[in-house]
PDB file of C-alpha atoms in Angstrom:
ATOM      1  CA  MET A 209     116.886 -17.195 -62.228  1.00  0.00           C
ATOM      2  CA  THR A 210     119.745 -17.476 -64.767  1.00  0.00           C
ATOM      3  CA  ARG A 211     119.275 -17.778 -68.481  1.00  0.00           C
ATOM      4  CA  GLU A 212     120.263 -21.410 -68.517  1.00  0.00           C
ATOM      5  CA  GLN A 213     117.665 -22.288 -65.891  1.00  0.00           C
ATOM      6  CA  TYR A 214     114.955 -20.475 -67.833  1.00  0.00           C
ATOM      7  CA  ILE A 215     115.799 -22.355 -71.052  1.00  0.00           C
ATOM      8  CA  LEU A 216     115.744 -25.682 -69.256  1.00  0.00           C
ATOM      9  CA  ALA A 217     112.416 -24.874 -67.641  1.00  0.00           C
ATOM     10  CA  THR A 218     110.789 -23.885 -70.920  1.00  0.00           C
ATOM     11  CA  GLN A 219     112.075 -26.932 -72.670  1.00  0.00           C
ATOM     12  CA  GLN A 220     110.622 -29.229 -70.024  1.00  0.00           C
ATOM     13  CA  ASN A 221     107.173 -27.646 -70.307  1.00  0.00           C
ATOM     14  CA  SER A 222     107.164 -27.902 -74.083  1.00  0.00           C
ATOM     15  CA  LEU A 223     107.933 -31.590 -74.094  1.00  0.00           C
ATOM     16  CA  PRO A 224     104.915 -33.730 -74.977  1.00  0.00           C
ATOM     17  CA  ARG A 225     103.329 -35.663 -72.128  1.00  0.00           C
ATOM     18  CA  THR A 226     102.973 -39.306 -72.608  1.00  0.00           C
ATOM     19  CA  GLU A 227     100.613 -39.896 -69.524  1.00  0.00           C
ATOM     20  CA  HIS A 228      96.791 -39.905 -69.857  1.00  0.00           C
ATOM     21  CA  PRO A 229      95.041 -36.958 -68.106  1.00  0.00           C
ATOM     22  CA  GLN A 230      92.726 -37.808 -65.060  1.00  0.00           C
ATOM     23  CA  PHE A 231      89.106 -36.456 -64.992  1.00  0.00           C
ATOM     24  CA  TYR A 232      87.150 -36.029 -61.632  1.00  0.00           C
ATOM     25  CA  PRO A 233      83.301 -36.120 -61.970  1.00  0.00           C
ATOM     26  CA  VAL A 234      81.415 -33.163 -60.389  1.00  0.00           C
ATOM     27  CA  GLY A 235      77.828 -33.724 -58.914  1.00  0.00           C
ATOM     28  CA  ILE A 236      75.747 -36.344 -57.021  1.00  0.00           C
ATOM     29  CA  TYR A 237      75.652 -39.821 -58.431  1.00  0.00           C
ATOM     30  CA  GLY A 238      74.571 -43.215 -57.286  1.00  0.00           C
ATOM     31  CA  TRP A 239      72.355 -43.874 -54.267  1.00  0.00           C
ATOM     32  CA  ARG A 240      72.715 -40.273 -53.055  1.00  0.00           C
ATOM     33  CA  LYS A 241      71.096 -39.037 -56.243  1.00  0.00           C
ATOM     34  CA  ARG A 242      68.223 -41.510 -55.912  1.00  0.00           C
ATOM     35  CA  CYS A 243      67.595 -40.494 -52.258  1.00  0.00           C
ATOM     36  CA  LEU A 244      67.552 -36.832 -53.219  1.00  0.00           C
ATOM     37  CA  TYR A 245      64.991 -37.461 -55.958  1.00  0.00           C
ATOM     38  CA  PHE A 246      62.882 -39.498 -53.527  1.00  0.00           C
ATOM     39  CA  PHE A 247      62.832 -36.697 -50.934  1.00  0.00           C
ATOM     40  CA  VAL A 248      61.971 -34.105 -53.560  1.00  0.00           C
ATOM     41  CA  LEU A 249      59.118 -36.296 -54.813  1.00  0.00           C
ATOM     42  CA  LEU A 250      57.884 -36.870 -51.251  1.00  0.00           C
ATOM     43  CA  LEU A 251      57.942 -33.116 -50.561  1.00  0.00           C
ATOM     44  CA  LEU A 252      55.989 -32.464 -53.731  1.00  0.00           C
ATOM     45  CA  VAL A 253      53.331 -35.051 -52.783  1.00  0.00           C
ATOM     46  CA  THR A 254      53.064 -33.580 -49.262  1.00  0.00           C
ATOM     47  CA  MET A 255      52.571 -30.098 -50.691  1.00  0.00           C
ATOM     48  CA  ILE A 256      49.845 -31.348 -53.020  1.00  0.00           C
ATOM     49  CA  VAL A 257      48.033 -33.196 -50.195  1.00  0.00           C
ATOM     50  CA  ASN A 258      48.352 -30.155 -47.907  1.00  0.00           C
ATOM     51  CA  LEU A 259      46.924 -27.890 -50.587  1.00  0.00           C
ATOM     52  CA  ALA A 260      44.055 -30.306 -51.234  1.00  0.00           C
ATOM     53  CA  MET A 261      43.253 -30.529 -47.507  1.00  0.00           C
ATOM     54  CA  THR A 262      43.345 -26.741 -47.176  1.00  0.00           C
ATOM     55  CA  ILE A 263      40.924 -26.342 -50.058  1.00  0.00           C
ATOM     56  CA  TRP A 264      38.639 -29.019 -48.583  1.00  0.00           C
ATOM     57  CA  ILE A 265      38.638 -27.352 -45.147  1.00  0.00           C
ATOM     58  CA  LEU A 266      37.866 -23.977 -46.689  1.00  0.00           C
ATOM     59  CA  LYS A 267      34.969 -25.518 -48.579  1.00  0.00           C
ATOM     60  CA  VAL A 268      33.582 -27.479 -45.617  1.00  0.00           C
ATOM     61  CA  MET A 269      33.892 -24.606 -43.127  1.00  0.00           C
ATOM     62  CA  ASN A 270      32.407 -22.242 -45.657  1.00  0.00           C
ATOM     63  CA  PHE A 271      35.158 -19.669 -45.433  1.00  0.00           C
ATOM     64  CA  THR A 272      34.316 -16.444 -47.201  1.00  0.00           C
ATOM     65  CA  VAL A 273      35.568 -12.893 -47.190  1.00  0.00           C
ATOM     66  CA  ASP A 274      33.022 -11.993 -44.449  1.00  0.00           C
ATOM     67  CA  GLY A 275      33.724 -14.915 -42.139  1.00  0.00           C
ATOM     68  CA  MET A 276      33.355 -18.662 -41.808  1.00  0.00           C
ATOM     69  CA  GLY A 277      30.328 -20.923 -41.497  1.00  0.00           C
ATOM     70  CA  ASN A 278      27.575 -19.299 -39.406  1.00  0.00           C
ATOM     71  CA  LEU A 279      30.022 -16.642 -38.237  1.00  0.00           C
ATOM     72  CA  ARG A 280      29.960 -13.326 -40.079  1.00  0.00           C
ATOM     73  CA  VAL A 281      32.140 -10.328 -39.334  1.00  0.00           C
ATOM     74  CA  THR A 282      30.228  -7.097 -39.885  1.00  0.00           C
ATOM     75  CA  LYS A 283      30.806  -3.443 -39.078  1.00  0.00           C
ATOM     76  CA  LYS A 284      28.688  -3.716 -35.925  1.00  0.00           C
ATOM     77  CA  GLY A 285      30.444  -6.814 -34.624  1.00  0.00           C
ATOM     78  CA  ILE A 286      30.237 -10.578 -35.055  1.00  0.00           C
ATOM     79  CA  ARG A 287      27.034 -12.295 -36.169  1.00  0.00           C
ATOM     80  CA  LEU A 288      26.274 -15.933 -35.412  1.00  0.00           C
ATOM     81  CA  GLU A 289      23.429 -17.846 -37.009  1.00  0.00           C
ATOM     82  CA  GLY A 290      22.038 -21.158 -35.782  1.00  0.00           C
ATOM     83  CA  ILE A 291      23.301 -23.106 -32.754  1.00  0.00           C
ATOM     84  CA  SER A 292      26.752 -22.122 -31.490  1.00  0.00           C
ATOM     85  CA  GLU A 293      28.816 -23.898 -28.858  1.00  0.00           C
ATOM     86  CA  PHE A 294      31.673 -22.339 -26.879  1.00  0.00           C
ATOM     87  CA  LEU A 295      34.112 -24.616 -25.086  1.00  0.00           C
ATOM     88  CA  LEU A 296      36.153 -21.807 -23.513  1.00  0.00           C
ATOM     89  CA  PRO A 297      35.122 -18.542 -21.798  1.00  0.00           C
ATOM     90  CA  LEU A 298      33.558 -15.918 -24.040  1.00  0.00           C
ATOM     91  CA  TYR A 299      34.204 -12.217 -23.369  1.00  0.00           C
ATOM     92  CA  VAL A 300      31.815  -9.835 -25.093  1.00  0.00           C
ATOM     93  CA  LYS A 301      30.285  -6.452 -24.368  1.00  0.00           C
ATOM     94  CA  GLU A 302      26.757  -7.031 -25.670  1.00  0.00           C
ATOM     95  CA  ILE A 303      24.759 -10.002 -26.957  1.00  0.00           C
ATOM     96  CA  HIS A 304      21.696  -9.385 -29.139  1.00  0.00           C
ATOM     97  CA  SER A 305      19.350 -11.720 -30.968  1.00  0.00           C
ATOM     98  CA  ARG A 306      17.614 -11.141 -34.247  1.00  0.00           C
ATOM     99  CA  LYS A 307      14.517  -8.963 -34.221  1.00  0.00           C
ATOM    100  CA  ASP A 308      12.261 -11.868 -35.169  1.00  0.00           C
ATOM    101  CA  SER A 309      13.764 -14.565 -32.925  1.00  0.00           C
ATOM    102  CA  PRO A 310      14.528 -14.962 -29.190  1.00  0.00           C
ATOM    103  CA  LEU A 311      17.924 -15.384 -27.579  1.00  0.00           C
ATOM    104  CA  VAL A 312      18.398 -18.841 -26.045  1.00  0.00           C
ATOM    105  CA  LEU A 313      21.254 -19.752 -23.693  1.00  0.00           C
ATOM    106  CA  GLN A 314      21.325 -23.479 -23.046  1.00  0.00           C
ATOM    107  CA  SER A 315      23.507 -25.648 -20.838  1.00  0.00           C
ATOM    108  CA  ASP A 316      23.440 -29.245 -19.649  1.00  0.00           C
ATOM    109  CA  ARG A 317      23.871 -28.152 -16.006  1.00  0.00           C
ATOM    110  CA  ASN A 318      23.254 -24.473 -15.354  1.00  0.00           C
ATOM    111  CA  VAL A 319      23.713 -21.025 -16.863  1.00  0.00           C
ATOM    112  CA  THR A 320      25.662 -18.513 -14.786  1.00  0.00           C
ATOM    113  CA  VAL A 321      26.025 -14.823 -15.583  1.00  0.00           C
ATOM    114  CA  ASN A 322      28.685 -12.931 -13.598  1.00  0.00           C
ATOM    115  CA  ALA A 323      29.343  -9.206 -13.292  1.00  0.00           C
ATOM    116  CA  ARG A 324      32.693  -7.895 -12.077  1.00  0.00           C
ATOM    117  CA  ASN A 325      34.134  -4.478 -11.347  1.00  0.00           C
ATOM    118  CA  HIS A 326      37.312  -2.940 -12.743  1.00  0.00           C
ATOM    119  CA  MET A 327      39.364  -4.829 -10.140  1.00  0.00           C
ATOM    120  CA  GLY A 328      37.949  -8.196 -11.188  1.00  0.00           C
ATOM    121  CA  GLN A 329      35.881  -8.675  -8.036  1.00  0.00           C
ATOM    122  CA  LEU A 330      32.492 -10.371  -8.343  1.00  0.00           C
ATOM    123  CA  THR A 331      29.675  -7.828  -7.816  1.00  0.00           C
ATOM    124  CA  GLY A 332      26.644  -9.720  -9.153  1.00  0.00           C
ATOM    125  CA  GLN A 333      25.745 -13.261 -10.148  1.00  0.00           C
ATOM    126  CA  LEU A 334      22.689 -14.848 -11.726  1.00  0.00           C
ATOM    127  CA  THR A 335      22.492 -18.640 -11.787  1.00  0.00           C
ATOM    128  CA  VAL A 336      19.739 -20.522 -13.611  1.00  0.00           C
ATOM    129  CA  GLY A 337      19.789 -24.147 -12.527  1.00  0.00           C
ATOM    130  CA  ALA A 338      17.581 -27.182 -12.759  1.00  0.00           C
ATOM    131  CA  ASP A 339      16.131 -26.675  -9.269  1.00  0.00           C
ATOM    132  CA  ALA A 340      16.207 -22.933  -8.647  1.00  0.00           C
ATOM    133  CA  VAL A 341      17.124 -19.509  -9.980  1.00  0.00           C
ATOM    134  CA  GLU A 342      19.561 -17.704  -7.687  1.00  0.00           C
ATOM    135  CA  ALA A 343      20.583 -14.050  -7.801  1.00  0.00           C
ATOM    136  CA  GLN A 344      23.401 -12.671  -5.648  1.00  0.00           C
ATOM    137  CA  CYS A 345      23.692  -8.889  -5.714  1.00  0.00           C
ATOM    138  CA  LYS A 346      23.302  -5.835  -3.506  1.00  0.00           C
ATOM    139  CA  ARG A 347      19.883  -4.948  -4.936  1.00  0.00           C
ATOM    140  CA  PHE A 348      17.542  -6.957  -7.168  1.00  0.00           C
ATOM    141  CA  GLU A 349      14.913  -5.098  -9.236  1.00  0.00           C
ATOM    142  CA  VAL A 350      12.147  -6.072 -11.640  1.00  0.00           C
ATOM    143  CA  ARG A 351      10.895  -3.195 -13.811  1.00  0.00           C
ATOM    144  CA  ALA A 352       7.972  -2.776 -16.201  1.00  0.00           C
ATOM    145  CA  SER A 353       8.892  -2.955 -19.870  1.00  0.00           C
ATOM    146  CA  ASP A 354       6.863   0.059 -20.980  1.00  0.00           C
ATOM    147  CA  SER A 355       7.141   2.622 -18.177  1.00  0.00           C
ATOM    148  CA  GLY A 356      10.232   1.412 -16.328  1.00  0.00           C
ATOM    149  CA  LYS A 357       8.338   1.361 -13.021  1.00  0.00           C
ATOM    150  CA  VAL A 358       9.859  -0.778 -10.279  1.00  0.00           C
ATOM    151  CA  LEU A 359       7.526  -3.739  -9.776  1.00  0.00           C
ATOM    152  CA  PHE A 360       9.696  -5.641  -7.315  1.00  0.00           C
ATOM    153  CA  SER A 361      12.910  -4.790  -5.509  1.00  0.00           C
ATOM    154  CA  ALA A 362      14.822  -6.553  -2.762  1.00  0.00           C
ATOM    155  CA  ASP A 363      17.919  -5.719  -0.759  1.00  0.00           C
ATOM    156  CA  GLU A 364      19.317  -6.479   2.690  1.00  0.00           C
ATOM    157  CA  ASP A 365      16.977  -4.032   4.445  1.00  0.00           C
ATOM    158  CA  GLU A 366      13.563  -4.367   2.773  1.00  0.00           C
ATOM    159  CA  ILE A 367      11.483  -5.838  -0.037  1.00  0.00           C
ATOM    160  CA  VAL A 368       9.321  -3.457  -2.056  1.00  0.00           C
ATOM    161  CA  ILE A 369       6.407  -4.525  -4.286  1.00  0.00           C
ATOM    162  CA  GLY A 370       5.425  -1.619  -6.520  1.00  0.00           C
ATOM    163  CA  ALA A 371       2.555  -3.208  -8.413  1.00  0.00           C
ATOM    164  CA  ASP A 372      -0.916  -1.709  -8.163  1.00  0.00           C
ATOM    165  CA  ARG A 373      -2.318  -5.019  -6.944  1.00  0.00           C
ATOM    166  CA  LEU A 374      -0.723  -7.929  -5.112  1.00  0.00           C
ATOM    167  CA  LYS A 375      -2.691 -11.106  -5.837  1.00  0.00           C
ATOM    168  CA  VAL A 376      -2.152 -14.340  -3.914  1.00  0.00           C
ATOM    169  CA  THR A 377      -3.833 -17.336  -5.570  1.00  0.00           C
ATOM    170  CA  GLY A 378      -2.724 -20.091  -3.185  1.00  0.00           C
ATOM    171  CA  MET A 379      -5.269 -22.126  -1.265  1.00  0.00           C
ATOM    172  CA  GLU A 380      -3.569 -21.363   2.058  1.00  0.00           C
ATOM    173  CA  GLY A 381      -3.329 -17.643   1.315  1.00  0.00           C
ATOM    174  CA  ALA A 382      -0.351 -15.536   2.365  1.00  0.00           C
ATOM    175  CA  VAL A 383       1.682 -16.431   5.461  1.00  0.00           C
ATOM    176  CA  PHE A 384       3.613 -13.663   7.262  1.00  0.00           C
ATOM    177  CA  GLY A 385       6.064 -14.548   9.987  1.00  0.00           C
ATOM    178  CA  HIS A 386       6.173 -11.030  11.451  1.00  0.00           C
ATOM    179  CA  SER A 387       4.226  -7.779  11.281  1.00  0.00           C
ATOM    180  CA  VAL A 388       2.565  -6.504   8.100  1.00  0.00           C
ATOM    181  CA  GLU A 389       2.029  -2.840   7.294  1.00  0.00           C
ATOM    182  CA  THR A 390      -0.583  -2.054   4.643  1.00  0.00           C
ATOM    183  CA  PRO A 391      -3.180   0.696   4.115  1.00  0.00           C
ATOM    184  CA  HIS A 392      -5.764  -1.573   2.506  1.00  0.00           C
ATOM    185  CA  ILE A 393      -6.705  -5.255   2.528  1.00  0.00           C
ATOM    186  CA  ARG A 394      -9.403  -6.359   0.105  1.00  0.00           C
ATOM    187  CA  ALA A 395     -10.637  -9.721  -1.147  1.00  0.00           C
ATOM    188  CA  GLU A 396     -11.594 -10.575  -4.698  1.00  0.00           C
ATOM    189  CA  PRO A 397     -15.183  -9.855  -5.819  1.00  0.00           C
ATOM    190  CA  SER A 398     -17.643 -12.444  -4.499  1.00  0.00           C
ATOM    191  CA  GLN A 399     -14.936 -13.861  -2.240  1.00  0.00           C
ATOM    192  CA  ASP A 400     -14.588 -13.806   1.557  1.00  0.00           C
ATOM    193  CA  LEU A 401     -11.757 -12.029   3.352  1.00  0.00           C
ATOM    194  CA  LYS A 402     -10.332 -13.984   6.252  1.00  0.00           C
ATOM    195  CA  LEU A 403      -7.600 -12.898   8.649  1.00  0.00           C
ATOM    196  CA  GLU A 404      -6.475 -15.823  10.747  1.00  0.00           C
ATOM    197  CA  SER A 405      -3.779 -16.619  13.278  1.00  0.00           C
ATOM    198  CA  PRO A 406      -4.019 -20.384  13.970  1.00  0.00           C
ATOM    199  CA  THR A 407      -1.862 -20.558  17.104  1.00  0.00           C
ATOM    200  CA  ARG A 408      -1.408 -16.954  18.293  1.00  0.00           C
ATOM    201  CA  SER A 409      -3.424 -13.766  18.633  1.00  0.00           C
ATOM    202  CA  LEU A 410      -4.329 -11.419  15.813  1.00  0.00           C
ATOM    203  CA  VAL A 411      -3.645  -7.745  16.493  1.00  0.00           C
ATOM    204  CA  MET A 412      -4.680  -4.811  14.295  1.00  0.00           C
ATOM    205  CA  GLU A 413      -3.255  -1.438  15.282  1.00  0.00           C
ATOM    206  CA  ALA A 414      -3.517   2.023  13.741  1.00  0.00           C
ATOM    207  CA  PRO A 415      -2.728   5.417  15.244  1.00  0.00           C
ATOM    208  CA  ARG A 416      -5.866   7.022  13.773  1.00  0.00           C
ATOM    209  CA  GLY A 417      -8.298   4.137  14.106  1.00  0.00           C
ATOM    210  CA  VAL A 418      -9.219   0.753  12.664  1.00  0.00           C
ATOM    211  CA  GLN A 419     -12.348   0.506  10.540  1.00  0.00           C
ATOM    212  CA  VAL A 420     -14.015  -2.819   9.739  1.00  0.00           C
ATOM    213  CA  SER A 421     -17.010  -2.461   7.434  1.00  0.00           C
ATOM    214  CA  ALA A 422     -19.460  -4.908   5.854  1.00  0.00           C
ATOM    215  CA  ALA A 423     -21.670  -2.837   3.555  1.00  0.00           C
ATOM    216  CA  ALA A 424     -23.896  -5.646   2.267  1.00  0.00           C
ATOM    217  CA  GLY A 425     -23.629  -8.355   4.905  1.00  0.00           C
ATOM    218  CA  ASP A 426     -23.203  -9.269   8.529  1.00  0.00           C
ATOM    219  CA  LEU A 427     -20.239  -8.601  10.753  1.00  0.00           C
ATOM    220  CA  LYS A 428     -19.577 -11.372  13.264  1.00  0.00           C
ATOM    221  CA  ALA A 429     -17.103 -11.475  16.128  1.00  0.00           C
ATOM    222  CA  THR A 430     -16.785 -14.877  17.791  1.00  0.00           C
ATOM    223  CA  CYS A 431     -14.381 -15.908  20.523  1.00  0.00           C
ATOM    224  CA  ARG A 432     -13.941 -18.852  22.870  1.00  0.00           C
ATOM    225  CA  LYS A 433     -13.444 -16.840  26.040  1.00  0.00           C
ATOM    226  CA  GLU A 434     -14.161 -13.221  26.955  1.00  0.00           C
ATOM    227  CA  LEU A 435     -14.920 -10.492  24.432  1.00  0.00           C
ATOM    228  CA  HIS A 436     -13.650  -7.110  25.606  1.00  0.00           C
ATOM    229  CA  LEU A 437     -14.790  -3.826  24.104  1.00  0.00           C
ATOM    230  CA  GLN A 438     -12.647  -1.123  25.671  1.00  0.00           C
ATOM    231  CA  SER A 439     -12.373   2.584  24.995  1.00  0.00           C
ATOM    232  CA  THR A 440      -9.887   4.428  27.174  1.00  0.00           C
ATOM    233  CA  GLU A 441     -10.918   7.991  26.310  1.00  0.00           C
ATOM    234  CA  GLY A 442     -14.019   7.758  24.129  1.00  0.00           C
ATOM    235  CA  GLU A 443     -17.285   5.894  24.166  1.00  0.00           C
ATOM    236  CA  ILE A 444     -18.645   2.653  22.763  1.00  0.00           C
ATOM    237  CA  PHE A 445     -21.502   3.504  20.424  1.00  0.00           C
ATOM    238  CA  LEU A 446     -23.970   0.834  19.278  1.00  0.00           C
ATOM    239  CA  ASN A 447     -26.172   2.160  16.491  1.00  0.00           C
ATOM    240  CA  ALA A 448     -28.777  -0.288  15.211  1.00  0.00           C
ATOM    241  CA  ASP A 449     -32.550  -0.695  14.945  1.00  0.00           C
ATOM    242  CA  THR A 450     -32.502  -3.663  17.283  1.00  0.00           C
ATOM    243  CA  ILE A 451     -29.883  -4.594  19.858  1.00  0.00           C
ATOM    244  CA  ARG A 452     -30.243  -8.095  21.241  1.00  0.00           C
ATOM    245  CA  LEU A 453     -28.320  -9.774  24.010  1.00  0.00           C
ATOM    246  CA  GLY A 454     -29.031 -13.442  23.631  1.00  0.00           C
ATOM    247  CA  ASN A 455     -28.164 -16.425  25.801  1.00  0.00           C
ATOM    248  CA  LEU A 456     -28.100 -14.355  28.992  1.00  0.00           C
ATOM    249  CA  PRO A 457     -28.488 -16.307  32.254  1.00  0.00           C
ATOM    250  CA  MET A 458     -31.907 -15.977  33.936  1.00  0.00           C
ATOM    251  CA  GLY A 459     -31.929 -14.849  37.582  1.00  0.00           C
ATOM    252  CA  SER A 460     -34.530 -15.724  40.222  1.00  0.00           C
ATOM    253  CA  PHE A 461     -35.484 -14.208  43.566  1.00  0.00           C
ATOM    254  CA  SER A 462     -35.033 -16.504  46.572  1.00  0.00           C
ATOM    255  CA  SER A 463     -36.502 -15.647  50.010  1.00  0.00           C
ATOM    256  CA  SER A 464     -34.967 -16.576  53.290  1.00  0.00           C
ATOM    257  CA  SER A 465     -35.359 -20.154  54.348  1.00  0.00           C
ATOM    258  CA  SER A 466     -34.519 -22.054  57.474  1.00  0.00           C
ATOM    259  CA  PHE A 467     -32.607 -25.210  57.672  1.00  0.00           C
ATOM    260  CA  SER A 468     -32.814 -27.426  60.732  1.00  0.00           C
ATOM    261  CA  SER A 469     -30.186 -29.914  61.608  1.00  0.00           C
ATOM    262  CA  SER A 470     -28.785 -31.583  64.692  1.00  0.00           C
ATOM    263  CA  SER A 471     -25.764 -29.217  64.895  1.00  0.00           C
ATOM    264  CA  SER A 472     -27.408 -25.796  64.062  1.00  0.00           C
ATOM    265  CA  SER A 473     -30.129 -23.749  65.560  1.00  0.00           C
ATOM    266  CA  PRO A 474     -33.558 -23.738  63.929  1.00  0.00           C
ATOM    267  CA  SER A 475     -33.466 -19.955  63.460  1.00  0.00           C
ATOM    268  CA  SER A 476     -30.413 -19.938  61.000  1.00  0.00           C
ATOM    269  CA  SER A 477     -31.233 -18.382  57.590  1.00  0.00           C
ATOM    270  CA  ALA A 478     -29.448 -18.084  54.125  1.00  0.00           C
ATOM    271  CA  PRO A 479     -28.311 -14.663  52.755  1.00  0.00           C
ATOM    272  CA  ARG A 480     -30.827 -12.787  50.737  1.00  0.00           C
ATOM    273  CA  GLN A 481     -30.100 -12.288  46.978  1.00  0.00           C
ATOM    274  CA  THR A 482     -31.461  -9.225  45.164  1.00  0.00           C
ATOM    275  CA  ILE A 483     -32.161  -9.435  41.418  1.00  0.00           C
ATOM    276  CA  TYR A 484     -31.945  -6.343  39.153  1.00  0.00           C
ATOM    277  CA  GLU A 485     -33.109  -5.811  35.623  1.00  0.00           C
ATOM    278  CA  LEU A 486     -31.395  -3.666  32.993  1.00  0.00           C
ATOM    279  CA  CYS A 487     -33.519  -0.789  31.707  1.00  0.00           C
ATOM    280  CA  ALA A 488     -32.868   1.670  28.905  1.00  0.00           C
ATOM    281  CA  CYS A 489     -33.932   5.309  28.752  1.00  0.00           C
ATOM    282  CA  PRO A 490     -35.175   7.002  25.574  1.00  0.00           C
ATOM    283  CA  ASN A 491     -31.899   8.923  25.394  1.00  0.00           C
ATOM    284  CA  GLY A 492     -29.958   5.627  25.259  1.00  0.00           C
ATOM    285  CA  LYS A 493     -28.658   5.511  28.814  1.00  0.00           C
ATOM    286  CA  LEU A 494     -28.906   2.303  30.834  1.00  0.00           C
ATOM    287  CA  TYR A 495     -29.809   1.842  34.471  1.00  0.00           C
ATOM    288  CA  LEU A 496     -30.556  -0.992  36.875  1.00  0.00           C
ATOM    289  CA  SER A 497     -33.967  -1.443  38.490  1.00  0.00           C
ATOM    290  CA  PRO A 498     -34.918  -3.947  41.197  1.00  0.00           C
ATOM    291  CA  ALA A 499     -36.854  -6.818  39.717  1.00  0.00           C
ATOM    292  CA  GLY A 500     -40.234  -7.577  41.243  1.00  0.00           C
ATOM    293  CA  ALA A 501     -43.345  -9.424  40.241  1.00  0.00           C
ATOM    294  CA  GLY A 502     -43.612  -7.297  37.103  1.00  0.00           C
ATOM    295  CA  SER A 503     -41.291  -5.164  35.008  1.00  0.00           C
ATOM    296  CA  THR A 504     -40.525  -1.792  36.622  1.00  0.00           C
ATOM    297  CA  CYS A 505     -38.696  -0.262  33.608  1.00  0.00           C
ATOM    298  CA  GLN A 506     -41.846   1.493  32.355  1.00  0.00           C
ATOM    299  CA  SER A 507     -42.725   2.895  35.783  1.00  0.00           C
ATOM    300  CA  SER A 508     -39.267   4.273  36.513  1.00  0.00           C
ATOM    301  CA  SER A 509     -39.422   7.351  34.277  1.00  0.00           C
ATOM    302  CA  ASN A 510     -38.204   9.552  37.112  1.00  0.00           C
ATOM    303  CA  ILE A 511     -34.914   7.712  37.076  1.00  0.00           C
ATOM    304  CA  CYS A 512     -34.466   8.486  33.356  1.00  0.00           C
ATOM    305  CA  LEU A 513     -35.214  12.143  34.001  1.00  0.00           C
ATOM    306  CA  TRP A 514     -32.749  12.235  36.868  1.00  0.00           C
ATOM    307  CA  SER A 515     -29.963  10.451  35.031  1.00  0.00           C
TER     308      SER A 515
END
């Protein structure tokens, strides 16, 4: 730039300006400003309502440092007081009630308790319903509370009753579809013991003998057909003061008689029938003696000596 150009440039800048300067406002004015204030006021009201609702919920739900409502978080776990309702599955390790109150699990339909292994497979299930209580497991046991003794156990192979006494109070007694193995069957005091098979036979077997005893009463054996007393290797011993055989048929001696008819000879006769009487020796042996006009048991002592 030459000197003359510099002088001309400085002279032009120093000349007074006759035009009015223009000012541009900075900020938000008009309807934009009113909308911004409205949104800020609305946000402030929302925050106040939200804070009031939060405080109300905390007060209603009884939120404290230890928990909320009937739920308390302790060092031993979670404690619930009163009635609690769970809408989703609950996974816990142990459930205990208070020492002075029972534990009640209630449902409108049924209560099901499942047990699973580490692979998630179902190993045991207990269902308490309105009609029945069902247990599905490999082995079911009922133990005594004090000694831990097994009172009842059931599995696929057998059912074991470990109580000292099995008492059946039904009017019809106990019904067994198959065989029963027991060392002792006893009725209640002053009650009768009855073993009955209504439509089939009743069999009692024991490798070392069967003993039926009535210490203070009678022992009766009644049947519709034949009564068989059989001993394959031993003897049948009747030990009593009096042995009676009642309702025995009476026999009679019939001599020969002749019957005359138009088709037979007059000398035809009927077979002769011999009647014997049963006699007993002093040593208990029995023998048969021909029956006559009088009893010959007393006069047949030689037979007792010979036998």
